[in-house]
Short mmCIF file of C-alpha atoms in Angstrom, two decimals:
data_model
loop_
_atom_site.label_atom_id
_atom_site.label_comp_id
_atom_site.label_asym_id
_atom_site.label_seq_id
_atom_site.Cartn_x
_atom_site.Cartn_y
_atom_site.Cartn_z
CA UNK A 1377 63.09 141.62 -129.58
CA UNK A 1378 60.97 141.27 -132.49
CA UNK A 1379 61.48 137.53 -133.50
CA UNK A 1380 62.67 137.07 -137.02
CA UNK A 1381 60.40 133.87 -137.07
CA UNK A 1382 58.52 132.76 -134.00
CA UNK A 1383 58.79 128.88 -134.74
CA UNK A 1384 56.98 128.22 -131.16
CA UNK A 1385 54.31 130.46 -131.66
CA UNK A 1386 53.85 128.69 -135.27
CA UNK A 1387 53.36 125.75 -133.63
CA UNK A 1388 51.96 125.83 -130.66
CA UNK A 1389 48.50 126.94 -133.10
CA UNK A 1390 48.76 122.72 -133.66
CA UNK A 1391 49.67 121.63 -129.81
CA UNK A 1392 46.60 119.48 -129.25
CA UNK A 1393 46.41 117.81 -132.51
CA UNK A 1394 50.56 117.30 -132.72
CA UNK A 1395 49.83 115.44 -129.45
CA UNK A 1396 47.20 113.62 -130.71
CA UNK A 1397 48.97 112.90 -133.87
CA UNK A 1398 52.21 111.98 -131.60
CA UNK A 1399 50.36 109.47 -129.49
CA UNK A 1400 48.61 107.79 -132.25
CA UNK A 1401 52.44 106.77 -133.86
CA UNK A 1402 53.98 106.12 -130.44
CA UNK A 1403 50.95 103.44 -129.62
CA UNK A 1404 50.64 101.97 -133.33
CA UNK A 1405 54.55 100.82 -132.25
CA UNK A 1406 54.96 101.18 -136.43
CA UNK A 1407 57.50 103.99 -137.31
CA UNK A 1408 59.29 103.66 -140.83
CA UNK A 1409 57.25 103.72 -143.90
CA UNK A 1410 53.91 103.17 -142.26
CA UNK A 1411 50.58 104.55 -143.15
CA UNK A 1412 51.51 107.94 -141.80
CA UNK A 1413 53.76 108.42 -144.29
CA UNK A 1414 51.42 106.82 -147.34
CA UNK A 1415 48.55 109.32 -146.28
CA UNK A 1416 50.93 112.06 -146.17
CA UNK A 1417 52.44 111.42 -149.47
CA UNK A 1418 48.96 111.40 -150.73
CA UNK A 1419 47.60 114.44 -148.97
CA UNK A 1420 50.46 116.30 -150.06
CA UNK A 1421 50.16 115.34 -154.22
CA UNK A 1422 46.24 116.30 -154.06
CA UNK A 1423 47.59 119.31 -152.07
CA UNK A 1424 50.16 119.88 -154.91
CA UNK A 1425 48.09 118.64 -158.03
CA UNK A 1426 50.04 116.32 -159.14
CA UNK A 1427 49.70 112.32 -158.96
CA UNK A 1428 53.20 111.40 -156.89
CA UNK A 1429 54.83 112.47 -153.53
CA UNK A 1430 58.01 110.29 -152.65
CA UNK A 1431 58.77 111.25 -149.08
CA UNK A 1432 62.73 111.69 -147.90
CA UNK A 1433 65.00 112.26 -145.36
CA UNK A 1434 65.37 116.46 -146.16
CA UNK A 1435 65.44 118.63 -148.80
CA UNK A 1436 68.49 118.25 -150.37
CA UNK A 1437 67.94 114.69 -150.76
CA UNK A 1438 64.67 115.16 -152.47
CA UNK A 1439 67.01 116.97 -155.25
CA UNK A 1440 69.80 114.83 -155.12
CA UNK A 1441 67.69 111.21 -155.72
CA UNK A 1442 65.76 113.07 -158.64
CA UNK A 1443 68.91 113.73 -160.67
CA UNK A 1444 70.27 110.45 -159.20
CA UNK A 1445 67.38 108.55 -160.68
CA UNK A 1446 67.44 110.16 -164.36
CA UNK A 1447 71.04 108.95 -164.00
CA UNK A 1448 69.47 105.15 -163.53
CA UNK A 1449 66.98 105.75 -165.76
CA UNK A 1450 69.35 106.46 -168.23
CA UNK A 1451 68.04 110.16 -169.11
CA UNK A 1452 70.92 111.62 -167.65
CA UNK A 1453 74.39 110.82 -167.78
CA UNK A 1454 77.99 112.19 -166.09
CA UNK A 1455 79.09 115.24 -167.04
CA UNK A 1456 76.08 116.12 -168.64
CA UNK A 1457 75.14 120.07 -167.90
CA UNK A 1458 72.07 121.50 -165.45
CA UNK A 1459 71.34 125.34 -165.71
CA UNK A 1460 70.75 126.54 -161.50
CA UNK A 1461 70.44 129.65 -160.89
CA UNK A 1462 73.81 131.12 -159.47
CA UNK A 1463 71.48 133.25 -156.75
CA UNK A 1464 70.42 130.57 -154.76
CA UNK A 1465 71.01 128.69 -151.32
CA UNK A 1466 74.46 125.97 -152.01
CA UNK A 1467 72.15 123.05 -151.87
CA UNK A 1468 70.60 123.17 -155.51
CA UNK A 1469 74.45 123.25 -156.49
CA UNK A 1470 74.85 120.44 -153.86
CA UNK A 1471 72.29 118.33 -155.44
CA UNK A 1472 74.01 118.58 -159.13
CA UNK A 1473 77.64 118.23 -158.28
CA UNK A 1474 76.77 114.73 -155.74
CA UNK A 1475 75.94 113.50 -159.50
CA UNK A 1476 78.84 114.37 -161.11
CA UNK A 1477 76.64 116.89 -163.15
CA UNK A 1478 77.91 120.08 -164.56
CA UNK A 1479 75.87 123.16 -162.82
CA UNK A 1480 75.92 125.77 -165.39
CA UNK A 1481 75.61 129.14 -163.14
CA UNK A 1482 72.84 132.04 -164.71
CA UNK A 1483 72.19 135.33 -163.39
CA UNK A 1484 69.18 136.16 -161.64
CA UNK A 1485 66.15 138.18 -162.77
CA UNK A 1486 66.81 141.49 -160.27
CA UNK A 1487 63.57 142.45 -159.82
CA UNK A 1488 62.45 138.84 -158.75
CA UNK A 1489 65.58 137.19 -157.76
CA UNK A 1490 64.44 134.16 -159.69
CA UNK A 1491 66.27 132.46 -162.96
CA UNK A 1492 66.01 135.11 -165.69
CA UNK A 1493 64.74 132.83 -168.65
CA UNK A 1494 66.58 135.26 -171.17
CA UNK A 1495 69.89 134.17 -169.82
CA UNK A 1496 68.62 130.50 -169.54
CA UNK A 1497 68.71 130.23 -173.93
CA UNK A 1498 72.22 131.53 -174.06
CA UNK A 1499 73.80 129.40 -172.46
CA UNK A 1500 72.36 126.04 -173.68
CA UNK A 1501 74.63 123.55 -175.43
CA UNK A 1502 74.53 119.95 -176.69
CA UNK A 1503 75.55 118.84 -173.12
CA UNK A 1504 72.76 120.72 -171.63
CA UNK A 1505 70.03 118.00 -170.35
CA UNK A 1506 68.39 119.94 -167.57
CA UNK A 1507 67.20 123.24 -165.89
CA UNK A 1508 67.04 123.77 -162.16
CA UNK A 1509 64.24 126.16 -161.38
CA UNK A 1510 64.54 127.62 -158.08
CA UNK A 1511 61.56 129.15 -156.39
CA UNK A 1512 63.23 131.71 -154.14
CA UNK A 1513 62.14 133.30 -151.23
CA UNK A 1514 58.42 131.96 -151.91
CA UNK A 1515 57.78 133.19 -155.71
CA UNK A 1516 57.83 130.93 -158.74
CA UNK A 1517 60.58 131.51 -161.48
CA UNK A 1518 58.85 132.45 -165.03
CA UNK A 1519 57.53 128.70 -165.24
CA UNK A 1520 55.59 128.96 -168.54
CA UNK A 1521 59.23 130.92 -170.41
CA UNK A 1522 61.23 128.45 -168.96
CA UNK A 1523 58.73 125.28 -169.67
CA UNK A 1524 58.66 126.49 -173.13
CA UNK A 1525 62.77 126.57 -173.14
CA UNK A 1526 62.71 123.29 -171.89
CA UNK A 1527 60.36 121.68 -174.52
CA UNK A 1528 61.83 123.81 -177.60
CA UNK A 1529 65.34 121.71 -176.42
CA UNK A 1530 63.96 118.73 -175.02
CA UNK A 1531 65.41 118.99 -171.68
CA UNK A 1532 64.33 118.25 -167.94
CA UNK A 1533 63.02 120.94 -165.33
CA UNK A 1534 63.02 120.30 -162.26
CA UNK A 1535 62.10 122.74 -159.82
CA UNK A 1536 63.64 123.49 -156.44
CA UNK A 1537 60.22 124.35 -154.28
CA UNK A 1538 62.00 124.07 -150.81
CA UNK A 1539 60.46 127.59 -150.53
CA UNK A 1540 57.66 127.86 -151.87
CA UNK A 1541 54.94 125.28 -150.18
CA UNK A 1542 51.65 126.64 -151.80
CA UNK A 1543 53.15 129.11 -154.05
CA UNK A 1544 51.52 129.05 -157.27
CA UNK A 1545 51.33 130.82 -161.04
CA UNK A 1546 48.50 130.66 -163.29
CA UNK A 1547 46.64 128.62 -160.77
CA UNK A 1548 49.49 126.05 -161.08
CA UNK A 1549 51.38 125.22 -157.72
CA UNK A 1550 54.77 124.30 -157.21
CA UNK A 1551 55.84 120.98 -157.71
CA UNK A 1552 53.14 120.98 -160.52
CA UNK A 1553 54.97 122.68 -162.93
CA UNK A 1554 58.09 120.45 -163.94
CA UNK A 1555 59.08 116.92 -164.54
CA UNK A 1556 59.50 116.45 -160.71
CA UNK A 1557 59.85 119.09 -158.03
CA UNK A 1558 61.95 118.60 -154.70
CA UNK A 1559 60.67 120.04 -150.95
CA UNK A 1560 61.89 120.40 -147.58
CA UNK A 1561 60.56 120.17 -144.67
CA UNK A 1562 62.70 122.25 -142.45
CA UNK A 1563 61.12 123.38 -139.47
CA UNK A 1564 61.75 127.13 -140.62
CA UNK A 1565 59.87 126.69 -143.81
CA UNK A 1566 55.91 127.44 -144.80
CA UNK A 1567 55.24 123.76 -144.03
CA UNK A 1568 58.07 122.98 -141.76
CA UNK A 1569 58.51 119.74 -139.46
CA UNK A 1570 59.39 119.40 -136.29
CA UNK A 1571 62.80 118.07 -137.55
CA UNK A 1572 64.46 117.25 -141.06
CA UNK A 1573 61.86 116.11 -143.90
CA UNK A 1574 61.40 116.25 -147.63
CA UNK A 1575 59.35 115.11 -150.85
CA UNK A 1576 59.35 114.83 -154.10
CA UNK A 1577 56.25 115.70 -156.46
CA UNK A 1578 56.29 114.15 -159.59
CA UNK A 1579 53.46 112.51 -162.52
CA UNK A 1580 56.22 110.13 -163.79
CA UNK A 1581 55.65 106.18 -162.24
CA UNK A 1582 59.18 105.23 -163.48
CA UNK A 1583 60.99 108.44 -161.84
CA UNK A 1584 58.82 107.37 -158.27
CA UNK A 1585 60.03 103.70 -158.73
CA UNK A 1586 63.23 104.91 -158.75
CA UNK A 1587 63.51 107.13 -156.02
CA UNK A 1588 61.60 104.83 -153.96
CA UNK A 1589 64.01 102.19 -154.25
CA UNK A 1590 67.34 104.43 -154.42
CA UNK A 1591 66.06 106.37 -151.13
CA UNK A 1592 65.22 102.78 -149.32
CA UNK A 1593 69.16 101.60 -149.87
CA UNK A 1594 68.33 100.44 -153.96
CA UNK A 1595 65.55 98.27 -152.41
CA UNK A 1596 62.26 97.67 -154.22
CA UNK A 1597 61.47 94.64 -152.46
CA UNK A 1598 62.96 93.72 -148.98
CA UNK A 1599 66.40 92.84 -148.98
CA UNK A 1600 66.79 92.56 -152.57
CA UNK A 1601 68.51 95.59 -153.97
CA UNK A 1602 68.40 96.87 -158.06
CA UNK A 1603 70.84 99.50 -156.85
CA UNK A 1604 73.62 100.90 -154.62
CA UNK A 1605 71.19 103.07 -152.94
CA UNK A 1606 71.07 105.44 -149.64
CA UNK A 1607 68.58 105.78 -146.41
CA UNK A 1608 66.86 108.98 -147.13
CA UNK A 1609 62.86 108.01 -145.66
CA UNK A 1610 60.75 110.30 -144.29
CA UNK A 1611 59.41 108.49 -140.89
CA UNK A 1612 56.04 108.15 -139.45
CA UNK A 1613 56.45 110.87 -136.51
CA UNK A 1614 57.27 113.33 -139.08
CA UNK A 1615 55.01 112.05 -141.35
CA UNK A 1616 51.99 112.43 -138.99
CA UNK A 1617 52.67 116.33 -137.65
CA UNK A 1618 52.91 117.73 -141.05
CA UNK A 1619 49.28 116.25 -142.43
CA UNK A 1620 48.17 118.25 -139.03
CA UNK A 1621 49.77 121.45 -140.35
CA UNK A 1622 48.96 120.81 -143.85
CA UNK A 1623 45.77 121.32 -143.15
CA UNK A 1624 46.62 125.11 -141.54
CA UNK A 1625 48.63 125.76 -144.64
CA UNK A 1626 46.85 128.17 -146.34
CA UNK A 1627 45.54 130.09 -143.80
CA UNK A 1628 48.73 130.22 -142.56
CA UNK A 1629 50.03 132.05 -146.14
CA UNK A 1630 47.18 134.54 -145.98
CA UNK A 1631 48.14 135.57 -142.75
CA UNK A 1632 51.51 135.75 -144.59
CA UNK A 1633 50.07 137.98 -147.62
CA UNK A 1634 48.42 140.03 -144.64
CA UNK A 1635 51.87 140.88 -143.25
CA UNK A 1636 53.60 141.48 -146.70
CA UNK A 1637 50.91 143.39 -148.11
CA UNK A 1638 51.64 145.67 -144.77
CA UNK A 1639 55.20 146.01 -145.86
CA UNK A 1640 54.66 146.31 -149.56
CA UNK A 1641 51.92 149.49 -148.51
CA UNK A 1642 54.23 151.23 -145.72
CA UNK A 1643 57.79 151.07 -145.82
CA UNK A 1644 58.44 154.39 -147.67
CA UNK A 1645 62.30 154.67 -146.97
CA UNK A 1646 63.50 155.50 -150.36
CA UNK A 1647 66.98 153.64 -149.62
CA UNK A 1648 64.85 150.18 -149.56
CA UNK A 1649 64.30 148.55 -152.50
CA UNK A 1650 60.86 146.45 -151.79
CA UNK A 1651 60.13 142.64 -153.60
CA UNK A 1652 59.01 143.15 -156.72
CA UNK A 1653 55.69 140.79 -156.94
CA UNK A 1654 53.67 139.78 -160.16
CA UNK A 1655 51.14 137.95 -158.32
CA UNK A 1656 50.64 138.95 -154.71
CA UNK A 1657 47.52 135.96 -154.29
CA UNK A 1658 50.30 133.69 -155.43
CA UNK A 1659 53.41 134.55 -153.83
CA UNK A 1660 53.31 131.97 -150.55
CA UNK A 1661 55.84 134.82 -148.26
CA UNK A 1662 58.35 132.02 -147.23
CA UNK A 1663 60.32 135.09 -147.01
CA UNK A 1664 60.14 139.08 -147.28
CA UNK A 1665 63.49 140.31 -148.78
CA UNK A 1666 64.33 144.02 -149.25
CA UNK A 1667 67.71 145.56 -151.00
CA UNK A 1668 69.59 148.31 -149.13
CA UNK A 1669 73.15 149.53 -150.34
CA UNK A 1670 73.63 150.43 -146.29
CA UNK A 1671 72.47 146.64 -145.92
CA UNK A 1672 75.07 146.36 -142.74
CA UNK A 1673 74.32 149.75 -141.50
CA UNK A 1674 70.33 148.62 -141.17
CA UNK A 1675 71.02 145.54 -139.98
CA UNK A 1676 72.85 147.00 -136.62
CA UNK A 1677 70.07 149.66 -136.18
CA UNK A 1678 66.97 147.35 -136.74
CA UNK A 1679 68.92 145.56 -133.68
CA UNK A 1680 69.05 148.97 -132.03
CA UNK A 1681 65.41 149.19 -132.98
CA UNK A 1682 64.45 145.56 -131.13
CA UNK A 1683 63.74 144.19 -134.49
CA UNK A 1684 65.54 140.75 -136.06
CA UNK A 1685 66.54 140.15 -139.35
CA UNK A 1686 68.60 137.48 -141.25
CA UNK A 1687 70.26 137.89 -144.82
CA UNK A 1688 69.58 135.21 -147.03
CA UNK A 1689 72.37 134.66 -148.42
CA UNK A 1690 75.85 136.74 -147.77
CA UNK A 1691 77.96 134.58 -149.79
CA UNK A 1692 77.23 133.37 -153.21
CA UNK A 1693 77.95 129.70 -153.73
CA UNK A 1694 80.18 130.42 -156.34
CA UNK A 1695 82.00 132.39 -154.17
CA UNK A 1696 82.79 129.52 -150.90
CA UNK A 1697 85.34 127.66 -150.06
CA UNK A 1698 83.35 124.25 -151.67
CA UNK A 1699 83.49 125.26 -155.12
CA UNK A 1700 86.97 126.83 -155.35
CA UNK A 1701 87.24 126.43 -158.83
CA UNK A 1702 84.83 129.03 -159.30
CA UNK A 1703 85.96 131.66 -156.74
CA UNK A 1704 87.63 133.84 -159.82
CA UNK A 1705 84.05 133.82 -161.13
CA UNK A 1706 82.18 137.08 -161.96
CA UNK A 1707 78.24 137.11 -161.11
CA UNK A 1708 77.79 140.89 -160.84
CA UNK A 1709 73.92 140.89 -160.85
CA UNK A 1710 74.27 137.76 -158.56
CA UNK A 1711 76.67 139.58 -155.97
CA UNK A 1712 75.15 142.78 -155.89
CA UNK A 1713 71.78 140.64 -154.66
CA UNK A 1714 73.92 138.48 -151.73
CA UNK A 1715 75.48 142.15 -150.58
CA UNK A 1716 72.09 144.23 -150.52
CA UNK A 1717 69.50 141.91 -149.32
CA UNK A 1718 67.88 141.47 -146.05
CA UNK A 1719 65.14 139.36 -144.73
CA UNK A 1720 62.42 140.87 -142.70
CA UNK A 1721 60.62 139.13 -140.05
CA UNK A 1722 57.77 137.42 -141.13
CA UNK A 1723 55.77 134.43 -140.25
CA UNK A 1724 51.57 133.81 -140.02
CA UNK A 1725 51.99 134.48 -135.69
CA UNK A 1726 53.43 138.14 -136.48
CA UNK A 1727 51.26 140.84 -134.80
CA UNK A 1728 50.12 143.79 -135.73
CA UNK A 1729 51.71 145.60 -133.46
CA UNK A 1730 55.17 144.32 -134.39
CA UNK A 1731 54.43 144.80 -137.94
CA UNK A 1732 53.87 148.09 -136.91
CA UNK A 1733 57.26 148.24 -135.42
CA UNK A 1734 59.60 147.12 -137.97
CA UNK A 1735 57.68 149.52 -140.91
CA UNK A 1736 58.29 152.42 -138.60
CA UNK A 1737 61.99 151.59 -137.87
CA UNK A 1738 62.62 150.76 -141.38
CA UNK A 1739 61.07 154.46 -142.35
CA UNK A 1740 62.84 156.04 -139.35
CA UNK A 1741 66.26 154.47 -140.93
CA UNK A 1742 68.96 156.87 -140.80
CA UNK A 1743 66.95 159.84 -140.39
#
């Protein structure tokens, strides 16, 4: 079988220097906010070009404490709204609702999945304070439309870049782009962990103060507390394997472009709708995701075929049990994306061979 993502062959490029990097925490006997972690968060805001990195626990954290310190800071406020992009994975929605925020829910751009600025202005109101800008599937969302949105009405954007580690648009990465940015570290992504991680990017000294302190239980100085805060800290161990694989980052999203460029030039089924990409040096390949009305039907063959694929995502978050409220919803651009799409395998450890093997099923699809 044709892995969808060959995590151990990803890693096991690093072995000797994870080892290395593992020994050198294990004997410093220092593990929680050390100089691991200070380095990394360094590394990964030159990386980034931008002056902060904040690292915490995961991901959805990273999003969470950003909206959670605006709220401190006073910028933000209960109840006010946050325009997310109703195609996206549940956390972004996650990270508004833990704040009491409204998430205001906008179709999709269909030929890049992303936040479709023209929907963006329709929907702003006096309560609207922020846009979410999700980066899906490794491509930035219209940054410089929705940047200009943002600073026509004054309001935050914040981008979700859990996908898109070295993505970039206009020479501009992500995490560069908005008021603050939020990562993850998941093993699964471009620069994933060997466990649960995440960062945020940000220029603002107030906004890092904050999250600091909030993600280090309201502490800004030991065992005094400014406010009721959480335990979301990236740790040393973690800390210390991803500057090793920062370092293979980029060559790891050519070999990326390589495989996608292969896809984008040879799957000729006319039933498969390929990604749509503006800028193929800039699209980082966290993920390649066709469109197939037989979606189901070319699921079970590429099975057949020795070939695994994943579908990111089959239910819409407006659609799940968690937000209820919203079930009755319509998101018909939205929908038809979460029924049609499927995620080929890709990762910088795919051969050629296997490449070779999924275009030819794919072309060979029902024929």
């Amino acid at each position: 079988m044709i892995p969808f993502l060959d995590l151990k062959g990803i890693n096991a490029q690093y072995k000797d220097e994870m080892v290395e990097a593992f020994t050198k925490v294990l004997d410093s006997g220092w593990y929680i906010q050390g100089l691991e972690v200070k380095t990394f968060e360094q590394e990964f805001a030159d990386y980034c070009g931008v002056e902060r990195c904040i690292g915490v626990a995961n991901g959805l954290d990273a999003l969470i404490l950003i909206f959670r310190a605006y709220m401190e800071m006073g910028v933000l406020q209960e109840g006010d709204e946050v325009i997310v992009p109703a195609n996206t994975y549940i956390a972004s929605i996650l990270a508004i609702t833990e704040n009491r925020l409204k998430p205001i829910l906008v179709e999709p751009d269909l030929t890049t999945y992303n936040l479709d600025p023209t929907f963006v202005e329709q929907v702003i109101t006096p309560r609207t304070k922020a846009i979410l800008a999700v980066h899906l599937y490794g491509q930035l969302a219209d940054m410089p439309a929705l940047k200009a949105i943002a600073d026509k009405h004054g309001l935050l954007l914040i981008e979700d870049s859990a996908q898109a580690h070295g993505a970039s648009l206009n020479g501009i990465k992500a995490g560069a782009w908005g008021d603050a940015s939020g990562f993850s570290f998941y093993p699964g992504k471009n620069l994933g962990a060997l466990g649960d991680g995440g960062a945020v990017t940000t220029n603002n000294a107030e906004l890092t103060q904050a999250i600091r302190a909030l993600g280090n239980y309201g502490s800004h100085k030991k065992y005094e507390n400014i406010y009721k805060g959480v335990n979301s800290r990236l740790d040393e161990m973690q800390a210390a394997l991803l500057r090793v694989k920062l370092r293979g980052l980029d060559a790891e999203i050519e070999q990326r472009r390589k495989v996608a460029n292969a896809y984008l030039e040879n799957i000729k089924h006319p039933d498969i709708i390929l990604p749509h990409v503006g800028d193929s040096q800039a699209h980082a390949w966290h993920l390649f995701v066709v469109r197939c009305k037989k979606r189901n039907a070319l699921q079970a063959y590429l099975v057949e075929q020795g070939v695994q694929t994943l579908i990111h995502y089959p239910v819409p978050p407006h659609k799940q049990q968690a937000y209820l409220d919203w079930n009755d919803e319509v998101y018909p651009i939205t929908e038809k994306v979460h029924k049609d799409v499927l995620s080929l395998p890709m990762s910088p450890v795919l051969s050629e061979d296997d490449v070779g093997t999924v275009i030819a099923s794919l072309n060979r699809f029902s024929k």
